[in-house]
XYZ file of C-alpha atoms in Angstrom:
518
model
C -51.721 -26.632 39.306
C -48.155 -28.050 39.286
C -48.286 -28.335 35.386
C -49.197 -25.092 34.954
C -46.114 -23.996 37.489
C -43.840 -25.961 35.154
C -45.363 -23.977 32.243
C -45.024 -20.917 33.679
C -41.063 -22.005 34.268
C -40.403 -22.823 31.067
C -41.920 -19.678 29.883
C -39.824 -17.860 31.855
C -36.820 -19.443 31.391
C -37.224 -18.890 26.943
C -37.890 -15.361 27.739
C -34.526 -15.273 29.558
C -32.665 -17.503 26.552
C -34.254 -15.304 24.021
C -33.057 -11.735 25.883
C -29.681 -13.251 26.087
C -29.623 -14.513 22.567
C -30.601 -10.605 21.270
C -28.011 -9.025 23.704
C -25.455 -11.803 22.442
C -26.799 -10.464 18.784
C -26.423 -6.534 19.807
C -22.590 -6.969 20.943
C -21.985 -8.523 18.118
C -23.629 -5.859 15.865
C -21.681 -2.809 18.510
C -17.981 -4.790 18.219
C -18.341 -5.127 14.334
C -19.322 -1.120 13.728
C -16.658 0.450 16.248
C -13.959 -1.227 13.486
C -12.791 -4.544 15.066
C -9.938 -5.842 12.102
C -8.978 -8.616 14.200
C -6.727 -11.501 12.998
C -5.631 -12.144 9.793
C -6.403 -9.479 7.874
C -4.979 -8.191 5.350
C -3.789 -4.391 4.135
C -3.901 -3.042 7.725
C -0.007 -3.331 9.143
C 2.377 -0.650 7.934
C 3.378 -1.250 4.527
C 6.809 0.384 5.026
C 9.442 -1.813 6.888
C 11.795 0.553 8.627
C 15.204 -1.590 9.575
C 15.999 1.032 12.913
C 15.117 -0.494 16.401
C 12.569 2.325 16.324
C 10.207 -0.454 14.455
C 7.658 1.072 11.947
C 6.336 4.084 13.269
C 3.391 5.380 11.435
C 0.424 7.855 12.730
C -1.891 4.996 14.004
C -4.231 5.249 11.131
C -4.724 2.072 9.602
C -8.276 1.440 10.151
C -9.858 -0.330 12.176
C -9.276 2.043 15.263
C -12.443 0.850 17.381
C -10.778 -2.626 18.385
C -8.745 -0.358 20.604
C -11.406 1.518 22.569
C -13.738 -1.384 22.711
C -15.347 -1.727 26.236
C -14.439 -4.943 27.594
C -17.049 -7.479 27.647
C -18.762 -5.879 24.490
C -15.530 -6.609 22.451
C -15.390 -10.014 23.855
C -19.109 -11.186 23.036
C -18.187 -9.673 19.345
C -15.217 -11.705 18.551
C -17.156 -14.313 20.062
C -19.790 -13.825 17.995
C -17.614 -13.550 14.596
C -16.205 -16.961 15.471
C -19.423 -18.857 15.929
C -20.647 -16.856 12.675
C -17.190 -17.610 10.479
C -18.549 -21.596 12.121
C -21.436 -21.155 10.749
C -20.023 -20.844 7.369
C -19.268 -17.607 6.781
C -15.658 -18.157 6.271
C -15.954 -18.308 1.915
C -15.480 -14.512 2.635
C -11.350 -15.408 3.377
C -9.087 -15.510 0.736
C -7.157 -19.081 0.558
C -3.645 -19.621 0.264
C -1.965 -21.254 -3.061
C 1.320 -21.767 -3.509
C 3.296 -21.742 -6.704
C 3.421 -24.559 -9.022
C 6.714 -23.470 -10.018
C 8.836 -24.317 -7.107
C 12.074 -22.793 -8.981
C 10.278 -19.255 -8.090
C 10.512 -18.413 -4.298
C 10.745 -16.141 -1.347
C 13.973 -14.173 -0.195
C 14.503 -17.637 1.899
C 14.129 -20.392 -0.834
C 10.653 -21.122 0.440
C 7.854 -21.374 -1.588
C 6.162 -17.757 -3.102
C 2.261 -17.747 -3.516
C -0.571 -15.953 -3.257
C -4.351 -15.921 -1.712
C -7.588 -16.227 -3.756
C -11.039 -15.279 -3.128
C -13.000 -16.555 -6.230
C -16.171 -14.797 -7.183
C -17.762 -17.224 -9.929
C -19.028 -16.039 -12.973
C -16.914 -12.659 -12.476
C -14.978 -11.447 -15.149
C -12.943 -8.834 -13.137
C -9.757 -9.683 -11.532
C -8.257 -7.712 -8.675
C -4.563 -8.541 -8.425
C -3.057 -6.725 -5.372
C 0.990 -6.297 -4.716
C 1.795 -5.798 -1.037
C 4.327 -3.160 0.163
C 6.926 -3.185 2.794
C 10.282 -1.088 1.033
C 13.059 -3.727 0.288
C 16.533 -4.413 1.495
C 19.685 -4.023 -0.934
C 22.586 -5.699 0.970
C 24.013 -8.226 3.242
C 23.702 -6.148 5.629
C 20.048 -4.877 5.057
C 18.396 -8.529 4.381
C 19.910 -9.967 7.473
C 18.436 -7.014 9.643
C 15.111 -7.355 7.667
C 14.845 -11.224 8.257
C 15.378 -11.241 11.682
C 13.033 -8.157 12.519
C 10.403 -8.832 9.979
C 10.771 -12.324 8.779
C 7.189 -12.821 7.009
C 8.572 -10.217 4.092
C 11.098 -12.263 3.474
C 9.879 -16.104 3.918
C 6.133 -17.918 3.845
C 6.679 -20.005 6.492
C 4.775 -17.992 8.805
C 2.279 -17.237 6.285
C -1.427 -17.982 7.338
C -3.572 -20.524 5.154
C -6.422 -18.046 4.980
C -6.561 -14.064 4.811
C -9.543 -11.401 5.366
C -9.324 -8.546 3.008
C -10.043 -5.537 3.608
C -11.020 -1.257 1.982
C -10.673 -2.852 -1.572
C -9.914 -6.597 -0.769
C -12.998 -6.816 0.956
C -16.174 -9.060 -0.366
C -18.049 -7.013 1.576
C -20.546 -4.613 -0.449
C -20.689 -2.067 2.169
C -17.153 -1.888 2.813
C -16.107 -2.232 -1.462
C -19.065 -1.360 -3.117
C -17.251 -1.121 -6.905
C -14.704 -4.493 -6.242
C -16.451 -6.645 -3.834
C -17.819 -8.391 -6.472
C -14.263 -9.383 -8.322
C -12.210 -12.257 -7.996
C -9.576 -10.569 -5.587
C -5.829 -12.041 -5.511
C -3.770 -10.769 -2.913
C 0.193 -11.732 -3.690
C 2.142 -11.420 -0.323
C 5.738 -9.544 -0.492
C 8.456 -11.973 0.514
C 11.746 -10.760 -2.742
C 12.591 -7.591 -0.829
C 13.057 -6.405 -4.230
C 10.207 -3.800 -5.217
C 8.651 -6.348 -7.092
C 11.473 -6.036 -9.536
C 14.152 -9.181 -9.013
C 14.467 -11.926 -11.865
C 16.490 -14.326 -10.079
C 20.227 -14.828 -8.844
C 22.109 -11.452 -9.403
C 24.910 -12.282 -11.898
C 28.834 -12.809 -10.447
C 30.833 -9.751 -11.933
C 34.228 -11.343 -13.666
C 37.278 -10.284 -11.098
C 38.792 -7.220 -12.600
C 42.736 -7.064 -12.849
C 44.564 -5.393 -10.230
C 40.840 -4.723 -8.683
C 41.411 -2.619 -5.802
C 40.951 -4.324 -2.148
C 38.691 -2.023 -0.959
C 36.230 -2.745 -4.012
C 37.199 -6.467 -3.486
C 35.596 -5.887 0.108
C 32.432 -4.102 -1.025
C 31.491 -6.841 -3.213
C 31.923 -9.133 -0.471
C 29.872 -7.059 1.430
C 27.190 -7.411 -0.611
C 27.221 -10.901 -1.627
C 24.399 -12.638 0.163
C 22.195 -16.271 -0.166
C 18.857 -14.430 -0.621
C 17.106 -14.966 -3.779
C 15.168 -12.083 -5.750
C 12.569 -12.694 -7.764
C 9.658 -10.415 -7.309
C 8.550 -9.868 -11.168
C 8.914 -13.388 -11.672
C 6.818 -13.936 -8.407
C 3.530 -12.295 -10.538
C 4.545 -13.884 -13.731
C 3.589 -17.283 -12.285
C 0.786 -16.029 -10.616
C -1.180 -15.429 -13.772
C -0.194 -18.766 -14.906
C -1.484 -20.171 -11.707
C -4.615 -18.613 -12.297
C -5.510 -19.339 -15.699
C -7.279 -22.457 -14.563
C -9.114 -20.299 -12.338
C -10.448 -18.542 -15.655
C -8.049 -15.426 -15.612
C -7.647 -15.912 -19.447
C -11.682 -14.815 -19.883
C -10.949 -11.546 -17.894
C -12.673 -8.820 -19.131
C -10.349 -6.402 -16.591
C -7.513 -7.035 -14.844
C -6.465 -4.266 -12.393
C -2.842 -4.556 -11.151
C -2.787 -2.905 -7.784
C -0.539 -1.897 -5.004
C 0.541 0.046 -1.749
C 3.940 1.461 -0.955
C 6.324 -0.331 -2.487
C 3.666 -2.663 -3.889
C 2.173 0.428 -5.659
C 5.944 0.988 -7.097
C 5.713 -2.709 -8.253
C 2.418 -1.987 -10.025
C 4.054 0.864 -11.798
C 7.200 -1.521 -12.775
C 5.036 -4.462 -14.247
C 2.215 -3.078 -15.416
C 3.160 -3.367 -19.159
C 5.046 -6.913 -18.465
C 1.822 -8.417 -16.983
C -0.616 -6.401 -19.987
C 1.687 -8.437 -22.763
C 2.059 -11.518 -20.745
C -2.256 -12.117 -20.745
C -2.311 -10.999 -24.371
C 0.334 -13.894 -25.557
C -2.182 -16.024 -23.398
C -4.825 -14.990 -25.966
C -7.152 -13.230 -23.506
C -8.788 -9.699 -24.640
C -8.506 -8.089 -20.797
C -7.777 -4.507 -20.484
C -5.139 -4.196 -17.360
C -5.264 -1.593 -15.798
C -3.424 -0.393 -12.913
C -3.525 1.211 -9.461
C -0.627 2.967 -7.743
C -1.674 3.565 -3.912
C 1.087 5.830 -2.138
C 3.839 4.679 -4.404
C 4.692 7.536 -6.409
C 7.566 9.020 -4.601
C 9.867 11.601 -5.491
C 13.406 12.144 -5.293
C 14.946 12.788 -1.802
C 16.174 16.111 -0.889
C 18.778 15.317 1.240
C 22.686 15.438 0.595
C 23.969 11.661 2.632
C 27.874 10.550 2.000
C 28.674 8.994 -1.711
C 29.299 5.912 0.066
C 26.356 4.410 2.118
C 26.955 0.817 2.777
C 25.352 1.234 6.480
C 21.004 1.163 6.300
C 20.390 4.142 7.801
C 22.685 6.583 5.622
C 21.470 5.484 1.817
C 18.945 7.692 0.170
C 15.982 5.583 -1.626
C 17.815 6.230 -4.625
C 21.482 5.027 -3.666
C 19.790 1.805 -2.303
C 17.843 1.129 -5.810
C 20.996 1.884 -7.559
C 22.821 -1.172 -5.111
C 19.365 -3.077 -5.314
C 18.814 -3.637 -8.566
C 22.462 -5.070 -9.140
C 21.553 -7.401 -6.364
C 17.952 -8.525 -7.577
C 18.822 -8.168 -11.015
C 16.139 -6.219 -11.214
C 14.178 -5.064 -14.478
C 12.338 -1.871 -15.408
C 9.935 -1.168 -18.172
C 11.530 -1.449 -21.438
C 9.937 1.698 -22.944
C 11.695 3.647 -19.396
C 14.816 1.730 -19.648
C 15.634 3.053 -23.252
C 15.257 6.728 -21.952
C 18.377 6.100 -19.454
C 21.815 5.095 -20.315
C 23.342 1.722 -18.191
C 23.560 2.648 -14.603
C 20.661 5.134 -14.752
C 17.842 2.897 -14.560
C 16.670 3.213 -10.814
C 15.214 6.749 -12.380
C 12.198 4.254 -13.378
C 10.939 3.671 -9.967
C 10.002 7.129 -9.859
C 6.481 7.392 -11.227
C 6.717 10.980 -12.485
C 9.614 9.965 -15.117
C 7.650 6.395 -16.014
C 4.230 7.521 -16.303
C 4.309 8.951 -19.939
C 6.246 5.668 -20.946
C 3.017 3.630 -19.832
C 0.355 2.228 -22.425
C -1.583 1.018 -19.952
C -4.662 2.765 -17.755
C -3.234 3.940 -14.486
C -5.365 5.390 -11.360
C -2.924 7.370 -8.668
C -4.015 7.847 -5.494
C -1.556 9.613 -3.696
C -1.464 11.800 0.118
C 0.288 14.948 -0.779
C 1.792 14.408 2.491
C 2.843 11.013 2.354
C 4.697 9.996 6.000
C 6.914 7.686 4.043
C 8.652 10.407 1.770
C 8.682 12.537 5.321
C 10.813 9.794 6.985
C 13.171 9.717 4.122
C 14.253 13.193 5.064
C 13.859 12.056 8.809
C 10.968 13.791 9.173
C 8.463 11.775 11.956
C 5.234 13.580 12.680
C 4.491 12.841 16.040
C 7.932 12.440 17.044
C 9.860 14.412 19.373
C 10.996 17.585 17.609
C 10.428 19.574 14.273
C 12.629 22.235 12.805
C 11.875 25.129 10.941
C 13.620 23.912 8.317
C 11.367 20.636 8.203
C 8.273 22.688 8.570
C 9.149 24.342 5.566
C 9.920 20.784 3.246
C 6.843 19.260 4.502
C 4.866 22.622 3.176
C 6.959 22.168 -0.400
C 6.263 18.364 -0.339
C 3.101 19.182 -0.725
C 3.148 21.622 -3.988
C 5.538 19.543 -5.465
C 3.676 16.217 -5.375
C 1.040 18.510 -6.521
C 3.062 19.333 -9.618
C 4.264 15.643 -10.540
C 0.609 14.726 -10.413
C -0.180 17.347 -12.926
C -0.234 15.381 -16.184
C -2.006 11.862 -14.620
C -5.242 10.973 -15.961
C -6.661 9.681 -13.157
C -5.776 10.998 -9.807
C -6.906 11.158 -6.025
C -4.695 13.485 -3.950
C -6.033 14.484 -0.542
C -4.004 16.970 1.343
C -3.128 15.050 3.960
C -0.541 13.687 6.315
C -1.114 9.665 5.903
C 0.588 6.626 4.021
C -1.878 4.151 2.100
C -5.423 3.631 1.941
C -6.843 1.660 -0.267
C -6.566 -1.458 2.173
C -7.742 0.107 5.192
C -10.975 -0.051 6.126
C -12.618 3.182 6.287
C -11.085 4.027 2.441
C -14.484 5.184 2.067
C -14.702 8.387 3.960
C -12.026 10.141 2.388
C -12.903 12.663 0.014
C -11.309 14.963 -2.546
C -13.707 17.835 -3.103
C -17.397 15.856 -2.695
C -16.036 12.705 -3.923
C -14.362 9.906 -2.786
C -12.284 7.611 -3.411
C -14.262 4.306 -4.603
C -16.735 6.516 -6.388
C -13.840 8.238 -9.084
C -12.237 4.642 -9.025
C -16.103 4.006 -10.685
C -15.649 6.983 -12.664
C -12.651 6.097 -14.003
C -13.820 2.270 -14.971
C -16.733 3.490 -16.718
C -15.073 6.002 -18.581
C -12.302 3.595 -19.772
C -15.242 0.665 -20.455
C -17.134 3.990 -22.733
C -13.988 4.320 -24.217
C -13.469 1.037 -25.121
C -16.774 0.757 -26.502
C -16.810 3.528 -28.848
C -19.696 5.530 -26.409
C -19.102 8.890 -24.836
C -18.068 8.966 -21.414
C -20.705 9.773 -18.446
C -20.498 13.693 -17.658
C -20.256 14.827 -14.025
C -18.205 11.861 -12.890
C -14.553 13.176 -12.028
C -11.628 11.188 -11.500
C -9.043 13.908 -11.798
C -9.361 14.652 -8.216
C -6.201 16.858 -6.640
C -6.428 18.554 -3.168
C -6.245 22.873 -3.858
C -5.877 23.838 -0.440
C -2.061 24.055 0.285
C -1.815 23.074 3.931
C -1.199 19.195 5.835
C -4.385 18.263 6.784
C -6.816 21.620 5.134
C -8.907 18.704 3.617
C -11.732 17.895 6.623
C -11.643 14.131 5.820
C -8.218 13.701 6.256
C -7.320 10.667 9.017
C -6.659 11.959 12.150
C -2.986 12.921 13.572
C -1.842 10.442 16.476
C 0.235 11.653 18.566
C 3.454 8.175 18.881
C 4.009 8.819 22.558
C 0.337 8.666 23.939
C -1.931 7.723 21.030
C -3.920 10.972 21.556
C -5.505 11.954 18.225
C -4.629 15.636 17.916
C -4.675 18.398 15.763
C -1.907 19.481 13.075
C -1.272 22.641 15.390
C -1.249 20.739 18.648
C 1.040 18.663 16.893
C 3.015 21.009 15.984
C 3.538 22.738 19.358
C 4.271 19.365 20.536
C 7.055 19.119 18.218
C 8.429 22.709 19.608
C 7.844 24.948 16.897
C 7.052 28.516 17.491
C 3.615 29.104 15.967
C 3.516 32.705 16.399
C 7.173 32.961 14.408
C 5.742 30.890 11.739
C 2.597 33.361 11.598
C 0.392 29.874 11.886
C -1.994 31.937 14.168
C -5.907 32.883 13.900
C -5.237 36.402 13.009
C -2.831 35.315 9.846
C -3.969 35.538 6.287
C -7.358 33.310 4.603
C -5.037 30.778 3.303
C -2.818 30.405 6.342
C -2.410 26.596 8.195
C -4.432 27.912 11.110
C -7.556 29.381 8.778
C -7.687 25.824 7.294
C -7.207 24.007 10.285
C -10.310 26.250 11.774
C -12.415 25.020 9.098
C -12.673 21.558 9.383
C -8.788 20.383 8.529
């Protein structure tokens, strides 16, 4: 009788160890579907560094969102249950950091450059990936930039391992096309756009130079060091014995100003693998870096952040990096007119190489050039009306581009955030015409016909922000309420009624596309 009690005890306490064991399981399983991007990884803070005390902004929609609304304890036995499963030996998912052999190329600071590495063996598809974050141009600029973000401008803070993510991931659910590639992801620390080569030359003293250009020069002289193309130069020597040289593809990509950096070196990294003897195609991919010119008239003069256009601070940038552009580019401008080739619409048709665009056609970043913040506190007619022309006329530069995915919406990035996948561009999305595309470029290559019925010329038609029903949702900055583009608006103060954004307008007003899904 008292063994049997002891059996029956033991019984009864497995039963308890095993219902534990399965809830443990089920948290875990909950905490990893509502999102949860926790730690170190990689493609989900704002790629655009904005120097203003009013920090980065951005509408809240870089993946991931369910971390936020988790519900307490569930959240807790998840991470808890990533840990012990990372323990367990998980953790080969994590890309590992390298730094450069060449210690002559570094970060803004003079410490060492790098990269991470998550090798896939027996892959012959690289993914090389160029992170964003704008760039700074002066004194003035880098100082402000190394104190508020200092990570974009030095690796000593840099982690030893890194979790990517949307593209980056290893993760077939999450990348079904690239999980499978040995993914490189090259943090941005030259401020430069991926364009510096070094120390910016000394300009010989002029005669009878006048003090006031004495003093500007001054101004701008600063310790930092630029060397962003150089950066991915000795990254592909790094990895050649990693196997880079048997490549079959090597896709160059990029967000922000990492997607202008793809645009900028595409050709420079294409001839540096073939003098390496290896047969890859490169091919590249431009995520939310093809930006147009800014509308706005600023002062001549801008040596404080906040009044240069993009342009004015490429034009004082690139005499500071000593930045290069695409030969083919550079002989369309005469001296001084280069920064017109970190514009994709006027470098595109100077580019050999493959190129994929994906590009909002309401990207926040070209918004907040003209001061525009959705979300903010106010919006004038006037603004209304360049956000609605934004739209047609990223349209328009997009018009000639092979490959292209242009949602109508009002977002920044995506090809590092998690949920990359639920975006779509009329039926498709975007990692199924990023298959499209590869297959019709490995047909090509291989003397067969392209596949029919598998588009990768994929541009919004619908005129209105946010008319496309997958577009990420609108956050409003002051309460993180997700809300739509007409709440927003009203939010903002604009008159809907004056605008005729109201039911009874026309089919192809704002508020018939909202209505249906936008």
């Amino acid at each position: 009788m008292k063994i049997l009690g002891q059996l029956a005890f033991l019984l009864l306490l497995g039963g308890i160890w095993c219902q534990n064991n399965r809830n443990a399981k089920a948290s875990g399983k909950a905490t990893k579907k509502s999102g949860g991007n926790q730690g170190g990884e990689v493609g989900q803070s704002p790629p655009t560094v904005d120097l203003t005390p009013r920090g980065t902004g951005g509408s809240g929609n870089t993946g991931g969102t369910g971390s936020t609304r988790g519900t307490g304890g569930t959240a807790e036995a998840g991470r808890e249950g990533a840990a012990a499963a990372r323990a367990a030996g998980q953790q080969t998912d994590d890309m590992r950091l390298h730094f450069l052999k060449n210690t002559q190329v570094t970060c803004n600071d003079g410490t060492a450059a790098g990269f991470y590495l998550k090798e896939f063996r027996g892959s012959r598809r690289w993914l090389l990936f160029l992170e964003g974050g704008w760039c700074c141009y002066s004194k003035e600029t880098c100082d402000s930039r190394y104190q508020n973000i200092p990570r974009l401008m030095s690796s000593s803070g840099w982690p030893q391992t890194k979790r990517g993510t949307g593209i980056l991931s290893s993760q077939a659910e999450e990348n079904p096309h690239w999980h499978n590639a040995n993914i490189v992801f090259i943090p941005y620390c030259s401020s430069d756009v991926w364009s510096g080569t070094g120390p910016a030359p000394t300009p010989p003293p002029r005669p009878r130079q006048g003090r006031e250009k004495e003093r500007e020069r001054n101004a701008n002289a600063t310790e930092y060091t630029f060397m962003g193309s150089l950066i991915i130069r000795e990254v592909i020597k790094d990895l050649i014995p990693k196997g880079i040289k048997l490549a079959k593809v090597v896709m160059l990509s990029g967000t922000s100003a990492g997607g202008t950096g793809v645009l900028l070196n595409i050709e420079r990294v294409a001839s540096q693998l073939e003098q390496l003897g290896a047969e890859a195609q490169v091919r590249g991919l431009v995520d939310s870096g093809w930006f147009i010119e800014s509308k706005q008239q600023r002062s001549p003069n801008c040596p404080e952040t906040v009044s240069c256009s993009p342009e004015d601070a490429i034009k004082i940038g690139l005499r500071l990096w000593n930045g290069v552009v695409p030969d083919r580019c550079r002989q369309l401008y005469k001296r001084g007119e280069e920064w017109q080739c970190f514009f994709g619409h006027k470098l595109y048709s100077t580019l050999t190489s493959p190129l994929f665009v994906v590009q909002w056609l309401f990207d926040e970043e070209q918004l907040r050039v003209e001061n525009i913040y959705m979300g903010g506190q106010t919006l004038s007619e006037e603004q209304w009306q360049y956000i609605q022309n934004l739209g047609r006329e990223l349209k328009n530069s997009l018009r000639d581009v092979t490959a292209v995915f242009a949602p109508s919406c009002l977002s920044h990035t995506v090809i590092t955030k998690s949920n990359w996948m639920s975006f779509q561009v009329r039926g498709t999305s975007l990692p199924r015409a990023l298959q499209c595309w590869d297959r019709s470029l490995d047909a090509t290559r291989n003397n067969r016909t392209p596949a029919k019925g598998c588009p990768f010329h994929l541009v919004d038609t619908c005129q209105s922000p946010q008319c496309n029903p997958t577009c990420p949702a609108l956050v409003d900055q002051a309460t993180q309420q997700e809300l739509t583009l007409l709440q927003m608006l009203v939010a903002m103060g604009l008159d809907l009624q004056k605008l005729a954004l109201e039911p009874q307008g026309d089919e192809d007003s704002l508020t018939s596309m909202v209505s249906n899904g936008g």
